């Protein structure tokens, strides 16, 4: 796994040729239990790295299109699977916990629901008030910037833009770690305002 701007957040990815970008997973080392977000398959090297850091206690899936390797990872580590409450009736795998925006979860991790994306109730995660981790709605198809899913894929473009405006009002956000594309490690608030 690769280090990020934050010593307790690591990333790992797989390249998607059809979309010409990386699919990213994130690993958060937390006192309340280590968290994996939208995990893509781990290499044997990354699996050993995760074990050396205490394994995985929680796997957060931001939306049903980001299930990726969650079931296998949860089985290997006995981790609980956490998903978006708005997708409870149609989620493709079993979840142990359902969250929506504002639901208390783990100290230092704030769950935010974003609306208007391609799935209902997509989740984003704010880590220690300074780092935003996103699923599908906000992505980074070009290094150094952020973009939205195309309007044709959004179920409600107006609601999607309102969600981005809500996130952009958080002036403390410095990094935006996207599920798809290039993360932004500095000036995340400015990139959200541009978006």
PDB file of C-alpha atoms in Angstrom, residues 16-191:
ATOM      1  CA  UNK A  16      -9.458   0.194 -14.992  1.00  0.00           C
ATOM      2  CA  UNK A  17      -8.662   0.131 -18.706  1.00  0.00           C
ATOM      3  CA  UNK A  18     -12.241   0.803 -19.840  1.00  0.00           C
ATOM      4  CA  UNK A  19     -12.387   4.097 -17.905  1.00  0.00           C
ATOM      5  CA  UNK A  20      -8.667   4.836 -18.115  1.00  0.00           C
ATOM      6  CA  UNK A  21      -8.304   5.585 -14.409  1.00  0.00           C
ATOM      7  CA  UNK A  22      -7.473   3.996 -11.078  1.00  0.00           C
ATOM      8  CA  UNK A  23     -10.073   2.507  -8.762  1.00  0.00           C
ATOM      9  CA  UNK A  24      -8.845   3.342  -5.260  1.00  0.00           C
ATOM     10  CA  UNK A  25      -9.326   1.733  -1.884  1.00  0.00           C
ATOM     11  CA  UNK A  26      -8.269   3.300   1.410  1.00  0.00           C
ATOM     12  CA  UNK A  27      -7.032   1.820   4.676  1.00  0.00           C
ATOM     13  CA  UNK A  28      -7.404   3.900   7.841  1.00  0.00           C
ATOM     14  CA  UNK A  29      -5.473   2.920  10.957  1.00  0.00           C
ATOM     15  CA  UNK A  30      -7.782   3.955  13.807  1.00  0.00           C
ATOM     16  CA  UNK A  31      -7.804   3.444  17.589  1.00  0.00           C
ATOM     17  CA  UNK A  32     -11.489   2.412  17.330  1.00  0.00           C
ATOM     18  CA  UNK A  33     -10.640  -0.304  14.799  1.00  0.00           C
ATOM     19  CA  UNK A  34      -8.997  -0.179  11.389  1.00  0.00           C
ATOM     20  CA  UNK A  35     -11.272   0.764   8.501  1.00  0.00           C
ATOM     21  CA  UNK A  36     -11.087  -0.207   4.833  1.00  0.00           C
ATOM     22  CA  UNK A  37     -13.050   1.981   2.396  1.00  0.00           C
ATOM     23  CA  UNK A  38     -14.225   0.616  -0.985  1.00  0.00           C
ATOM     24  CA  UNK A  39     -11.508  -2.055  -1.160  1.00  0.00           C
ATOM     25  CA  UNK A  40     -10.225  -3.229  -4.509  1.00  0.00           C
ATOM     26  CA  UNK A  41      -8.432  -6.611  -4.442  1.00  0.00           C
ATOM     27  CA  UNK A  42      -5.277  -6.585  -2.328  1.00  0.00           C
ATOM     28  CA  UNK A  43      -1.987  -7.926  -3.613  1.00  0.00           C
ATOM     29  CA  UNK A  44      -0.263 -10.492  -1.351  1.00  0.00           C
ATOM     30  CA  UNK A  45       2.178  -7.725  -0.339  1.00  0.00           C
ATOM     31  CA  UNK A  46      -0.677  -5.378   0.622  1.00  0.00           C
ATOM     32  CA  UNK A  47      -2.482  -8.150   2.498  1.00  0.00           C
ATOM     33  CA  UNK A  48       0.611  -8.728   4.655  1.00  0.00           C
ATOM     34  CA  UNK A  49       0.950  -4.972   5.179  1.00  0.00           C
ATOM     35  CA  UNK A  50      -2.658  -4.822   6.447  1.00  0.00           C
ATOM     36  CA  UNK A  51      -1.986  -7.754   8.789  1.00  0.00           C
ATOM     37  CA  UNK A  52       1.108  -6.030  10.157  1.00  0.00           C
ATOM     38  CA  UNK A  53      -1.025  -2.983  11.010  1.00  0.00           C
ATOM     39  CA  UNK A  54      -3.626  -4.972  12.956  1.00  0.00           C
ATOM     40  CA  UNK A  55      -5.965  -6.213  10.237  1.00  0.00           C
ATOM     41  CA  UNK A  56      -9.362  -4.820   9.316  1.00  0.00           C
ATOM     42  CA  UNK A  57     -12.250  -4.443  11.747  1.00  0.00           C
ATOM     43  CA  UNK A  58     -14.651  -2.412   9.556  1.00  0.00           C
ATOM     44  CA  UNK A  59     -15.226  -2.200   5.790  1.00  0.00           C
ATOM     45  CA  UNK A  60     -17.175   0.858   4.637  1.00  0.00           C
ATOM     46  CA  UNK A  61     -18.754   0.615   1.185  1.00  0.00           C
ATOM     47  CA  UNK A  62     -19.750   4.055  -0.101  1.00  0.00           C
ATOM     48  CA  UNK A  63     -22.281   2.761  -2.631  1.00  0.00           C
ATOM     49  CA  UNK A  64     -23.442  -0.464  -4.271  1.00  0.00           C
ATOM     50  CA  UNK A  65     -21.162   0.069  -7.287  1.00  0.00           C
ATOM     51  CA  UNK A  66     -18.116   0.084  -4.971  1.00  0.00           C
ATOM     52  CA  UNK A  67     -18.617  -3.315  -3.313  1.00  0.00           C
ATOM     53  CA  UNK A  68     -15.495  -4.452  -5.150  1.00  0.00           C
ATOM     54  CA  UNK A  69     -13.610  -6.991  -2.949  1.00  0.00           C
ATOM     55  CA  UNK A  70     -15.533  -6.312   0.268  1.00  0.00           C
ATOM     56  CA  UNK A  71     -17.025  -9.773   0.822  1.00  0.00           C
ATOM     57  CA  UNK A  72     -13.679 -11.568   0.525  1.00  0.00           C
ATOM     58  CA  UNK A  73     -11.864  -9.034   2.704  1.00  0.00           C
ATOM     59  CA  UNK A  74     -14.563  -9.171   5.394  1.00  0.00           C
ATOM     60  CA  UNK A  75     -14.343 -12.961   5.418  1.00  0.00           C
ATOM     61  CA  UNK A  76     -10.543 -13.009   5.690  1.00  0.00           C
ATOM     62  CA  UNK A  77     -10.490 -10.554   8.619  1.00  0.00           C
ATOM     63  CA  UNK A  78     -13.881 -11.174  10.212  1.00  0.00           C
ATOM     64  CA  UNK A  79     -14.647  -7.488   9.651  1.00  0.00           C
ATOM     65  CA  UNK A  80     -18.069  -5.900   9.868  1.00  0.00           C
ATOM     66  CA  UNK A  81     -19.450  -4.536   6.598  1.00  0.00           C
ATOM     67  CA  UNK A  82     -20.956  -1.056   6.672  1.00  0.00           C
ATOM     68  CA  UNK A  83     -23.164   0.237   3.863  1.00  0.00           C
ATOM     69  CA  UNK A  84     -25.436   3.162   2.938  1.00  0.00           C
ATOM     70  CA  UNK A  85     -28.819   2.951   4.664  1.00  0.00           C
ATOM     71  CA  UNK A  86     -30.632   4.291   1.590  1.00  0.00           C
ATOM     72  CA  UNK A  87     -29.557   1.163  -0.339  1.00  0.00           C
ATOM     73  CA  UNK A  88     -30.541  -1.336   2.349  1.00  0.00           C
ATOM     74  CA  UNK A  89     -33.272  -3.015   0.248  1.00  0.00           C
ATOM     75  CA  UNK A  90     -31.147  -3.527  -2.866  1.00  0.00           C
ATOM     76  CA  UNK A  91     -27.543  -3.818  -1.661  1.00  0.00           C
ATOM     77  CA  UNK A  92     -25.718  -6.692  -3.401  1.00  0.00           C
ATOM     78  CA  UNK A  93     -24.015  -8.068  -0.271  1.00  0.00           C
ATOM     79  CA  UNK A  94     -24.924  -8.476   3.389  1.00  0.00           C
ATOM     80  CA  UNK A  95     -24.120  -5.532   5.641  1.00  0.00           C
ATOM     81  CA  UNK A  96     -23.807  -5.615   9.419  1.00  0.00           C
ATOM     82  CA  UNK A  97     -24.346  -1.881   9.877  1.00  0.00           C
ATOM     83  CA  UNK A  98     -26.300   0.655   7.821  1.00  0.00           C
ATOM     84  CA  UNK A  99     -25.318   4.327   8.012  1.00  0.00           C
ATOM     85  CA  UNK A 100     -26.600   7.587   6.641  1.00  0.00           C
ATOM     86  CA  UNK A 101     -25.404  11.139   7.031  1.00  0.00           C
ATOM     87  CA  UNK A 102     -24.947  12.205  10.622  1.00  0.00           C
ATOM     88  CA  UNK A 103     -24.968   8.696  12.068  1.00  0.00           C
ATOM     89  CA  UNK A 104     -22.356   8.472  14.847  1.00  0.00           C
ATOM     90  CA  UNK A 105     -19.855   5.756  14.047  1.00  0.00           C
ATOM     91  CA  UNK A 106     -16.151   5.857  14.989  1.00  0.00           C
ATOM     92  CA  UNK A 107     -14.436   8.775  16.739  1.00  0.00           C
ATOM     93  CA  UNK A 108     -12.811  11.070  14.202  1.00  0.00           C
ATOM     94  CA  UNK A 109     -14.824   9.660  11.276  1.00  0.00           C
ATOM     95  CA  UNK A 110     -17.897  11.574  10.133  1.00  0.00           C
ATOM     96  CA  UNK A 111     -20.244   9.874   7.701  1.00  0.00           C
ATOM     97  CA  UNK A 112     -21.877  12.209   5.170  1.00  0.00           C
ATOM     98  CA  UNK A 113     -24.678  11.239   2.766  1.00  0.00           C
ATOM     99  CA  UNK A 114     -24.433  12.749  -0.705  1.00  0.00           C
ATOM    100  CA  UNK A 115     -27.459  12.888  -2.955  1.00  0.00           C
ATOM    101  CA  UNK A 116     -28.138  12.815  -6.664  1.00  0.00           C
ATOM    102  CA  UNK A 117     -25.348  10.392  -7.586  1.00  0.00           C
ATOM    103  CA  UNK A 118     -26.008   7.192  -9.516  1.00  0.00           C
ATOM    104  CA  UNK A 119     -27.078   5.314  -6.370  1.00  0.00           C
ATOM    105  CA  UNK A 120     -29.284   6.581  -3.523  1.00  0.00           C
ATOM    106  CA  UNK A 121     -27.687   7.736  -0.286  1.00  0.00           C
ATOM    107  CA  UNK A 122     -24.074   7.397  -1.386  1.00  0.00           C
ATOM    108  CA  UNK A 123     -21.738   7.886   1.557  1.00  0.00           C
ATOM    109  CA  UNK A 124     -18.650  10.035   1.905  1.00  0.00           C
ATOM    110  CA  UNK A 125     -16.341  10.041   4.894  1.00  0.00           C
ATOM    111  CA  UNK A 126     -14.641  12.986   6.611  1.00  0.00           C
ATOM    112  CA  UNK A 127     -11.550  11.915   8.535  1.00  0.00           C
ATOM    113  CA  UNK A 128     -10.391  14.108  11.415  1.00  0.00           C
ATOM    114  CA  UNK A 129     -12.280  17.053   9.839  1.00  0.00           C
ATOM    115  CA  UNK A 130      -9.521  17.558   7.221  1.00  0.00           C
ATOM    116  CA  UNK A 131      -9.712  14.661   4.759  1.00  0.00           C
ATOM    117  CA  UNK A 132     -12.703  13.819   2.565  1.00  0.00           C
ATOM    118  CA  UNK A 133     -13.020  10.317   1.108  1.00  0.00           C
ATOM    119  CA  UNK A 134     -15.548  10.035  -1.721  1.00  0.00           C
ATOM    120  CA  UNK A 135     -17.195   7.202  -3.644  1.00  0.00           C
ATOM    121  CA  UNK A 136     -18.568   7.864  -7.134  1.00  0.00           C
ATOM    122  CA  UNK A 137     -20.043  11.366  -7.180  1.00  0.00           C
ATOM    123  CA  UNK A 138     -16.748  13.258  -6.877  1.00  0.00           C
ATOM    124  CA  UNK A 139     -13.831  11.842  -8.850  1.00  0.00           C
ATOM    125  CA  UNK A 140     -10.450  12.932 -10.176  1.00  0.00           C
ATOM    126  CA  UNK A 141     -10.081  12.173 -13.856  1.00  0.00           C
ATOM    127  CA  UNK A 142      -7.283  14.739 -14.234  1.00  0.00           C
ATOM    128  CA  UNK A 143      -4.402  15.147 -11.790  1.00  0.00           C
ATOM    129  CA  UNK A 144      -4.814  18.147  -9.490  1.00  0.00           C
ATOM    130  CA  UNK A 145      -8.539  18.658 -10.072  1.00  0.00           C
ATOM    131  CA  UNK A 146     -11.933  17.177  -9.299  1.00  0.00           C
ATOM    132  CA  UNK A 147     -14.959  16.452 -11.450  1.00  0.00           C
ATOM    133  CA  UNK A 148     -18.451  15.026 -11.083  1.00  0.00           C
ATOM    134  CA  UNK A 149     -19.917  11.991 -12.723  1.00  0.00           C
ATOM    135  CA  UNK A 150     -21.392  13.055 -16.082  1.00  0.00           C
ATOM    136  CA  UNK A 151     -24.957  14.391 -15.847  1.00  0.00           C
ATOM    137  CA  UNK A 152     -26.228  11.379 -17.796  1.00  0.00           C
ATOM    138  CA  UNK A 153     -25.172   9.108 -14.909  1.00  0.00           C
ATOM    139  CA  UNK A 154     -26.583  11.288 -12.140  1.00  0.00           C
ATOM    140  CA  UNK A 155     -30.089  10.508 -10.922  1.00  0.00           C
ATOM    141  CA  UNK A 156     -30.520  14.153  -9.867  1.00  0.00           C
ATOM    142  CA  UNK A 157     -27.881  16.647 -11.099  1.00  0.00           C
ATOM    143  CA  UNK A 158     -29.338  19.484  -8.989  1.00  0.00           C
ATOM    144  CA  UNK A 159     -29.143  17.412  -5.787  1.00  0.00           C
ATOM    145  CA  UNK A 160     -25.635  16.263  -6.729  1.00  0.00           C
ATOM    146  CA  UNK A 161     -24.434  19.850  -7.080  1.00  0.00           C
ATOM    147  CA  UNK A 162     -26.090  20.780  -3.767  1.00  0.00           C
ATOM    148  CA  UNK A 163     -24.178  17.929  -2.088  1.00  0.00           C
ATOM    149  CA  UNK A 164     -20.913  19.221  -3.524  1.00  0.00           C
ATOM    150  CA  UNK A 165     -21.751  22.735  -2.305  1.00  0.00           C
ATOM    151  CA  UNK A 166     -22.388  21.339   1.177  1.00  0.00           C
ATOM    152  CA  UNK A 167     -18.994  19.613   1.171  1.00  0.00           C
ATOM    153  CA  UNK A 168     -17.291  22.722  -0.256  1.00  0.00           C
ATOM    154  CA  UNK A 169     -18.591  24.744   2.709  1.00  0.00           C
ATOM    155  CA  UNK A 170     -16.212  22.782   4.956  1.00  0.00           C
ATOM    156  CA  UNK A 171     -13.179  25.057   4.836  1.00  0.00           C
ATOM    157  CA  UNK A 172     -11.027  22.695   6.930  1.00  0.00           C
ATOM    158  CA  UNK A 173     -10.917  20.016   4.222  1.00  0.00           C
ATOM    159  CA  UNK A 174      -7.410  19.894   2.828  1.00  0.00           C
ATOM    160  CA  UNK A 175      -7.366  16.541   0.992  1.00  0.00           C
ATOM    161  CA  UNK A 176      -9.970  14.820  -1.188  1.00  0.00           C
ATOM    162  CA  UNK A 177      -9.340  11.106  -1.651  1.00  0.00           C
ATOM    163  CA  UNK A 178     -11.509   9.888  -4.511  1.00  0.00           C
ATOM    164  CA  UNK A 179     -12.716   6.374  -5.183  1.00  0.00           C
ATOM    165  CA  UNK A 180     -12.024   6.796  -8.903  1.00  0.00           C
ATOM    166  CA  UNK A 181      -9.083   8.717 -10.352  1.00  0.00           C
ATOM    167  CA  UNK A 182      -6.399  10.959  -8.873  1.00  0.00           C
ATOM    168  CA  UNK A 183      -6.635  11.981  -5.212  1.00  0.00           C
ATOM    169  CA  UNK A 184      -6.020  15.604  -4.254  1.00  0.00           C
ATOM    170  CA  UNK A 185      -3.623  15.766  -1.309  1.00  0.00           C
ATOM    171  CA  UNK A 186      -3.440  19.570  -0.895  1.00  0.00           C
ATOM    172  CA  UNK A 187      -5.803  22.491  -1.261  1.00  0.00           C
ATOM    173  CA  UNK A 188      -8.812  20.182  -1.274  1.00  0.00           C
ATOM    174  CA  UNK A 189     -11.164  22.937  -0.155  1.00  0.00           C
ATOM    175  CA  UNK A 190     -10.118  25.116  -3.115  1.00  0.00           C
ATOM    176  CA  UNK A 191     -10.619  22.186  -5.516  1.00  0.00           C
TER     177      UNK A 191
END
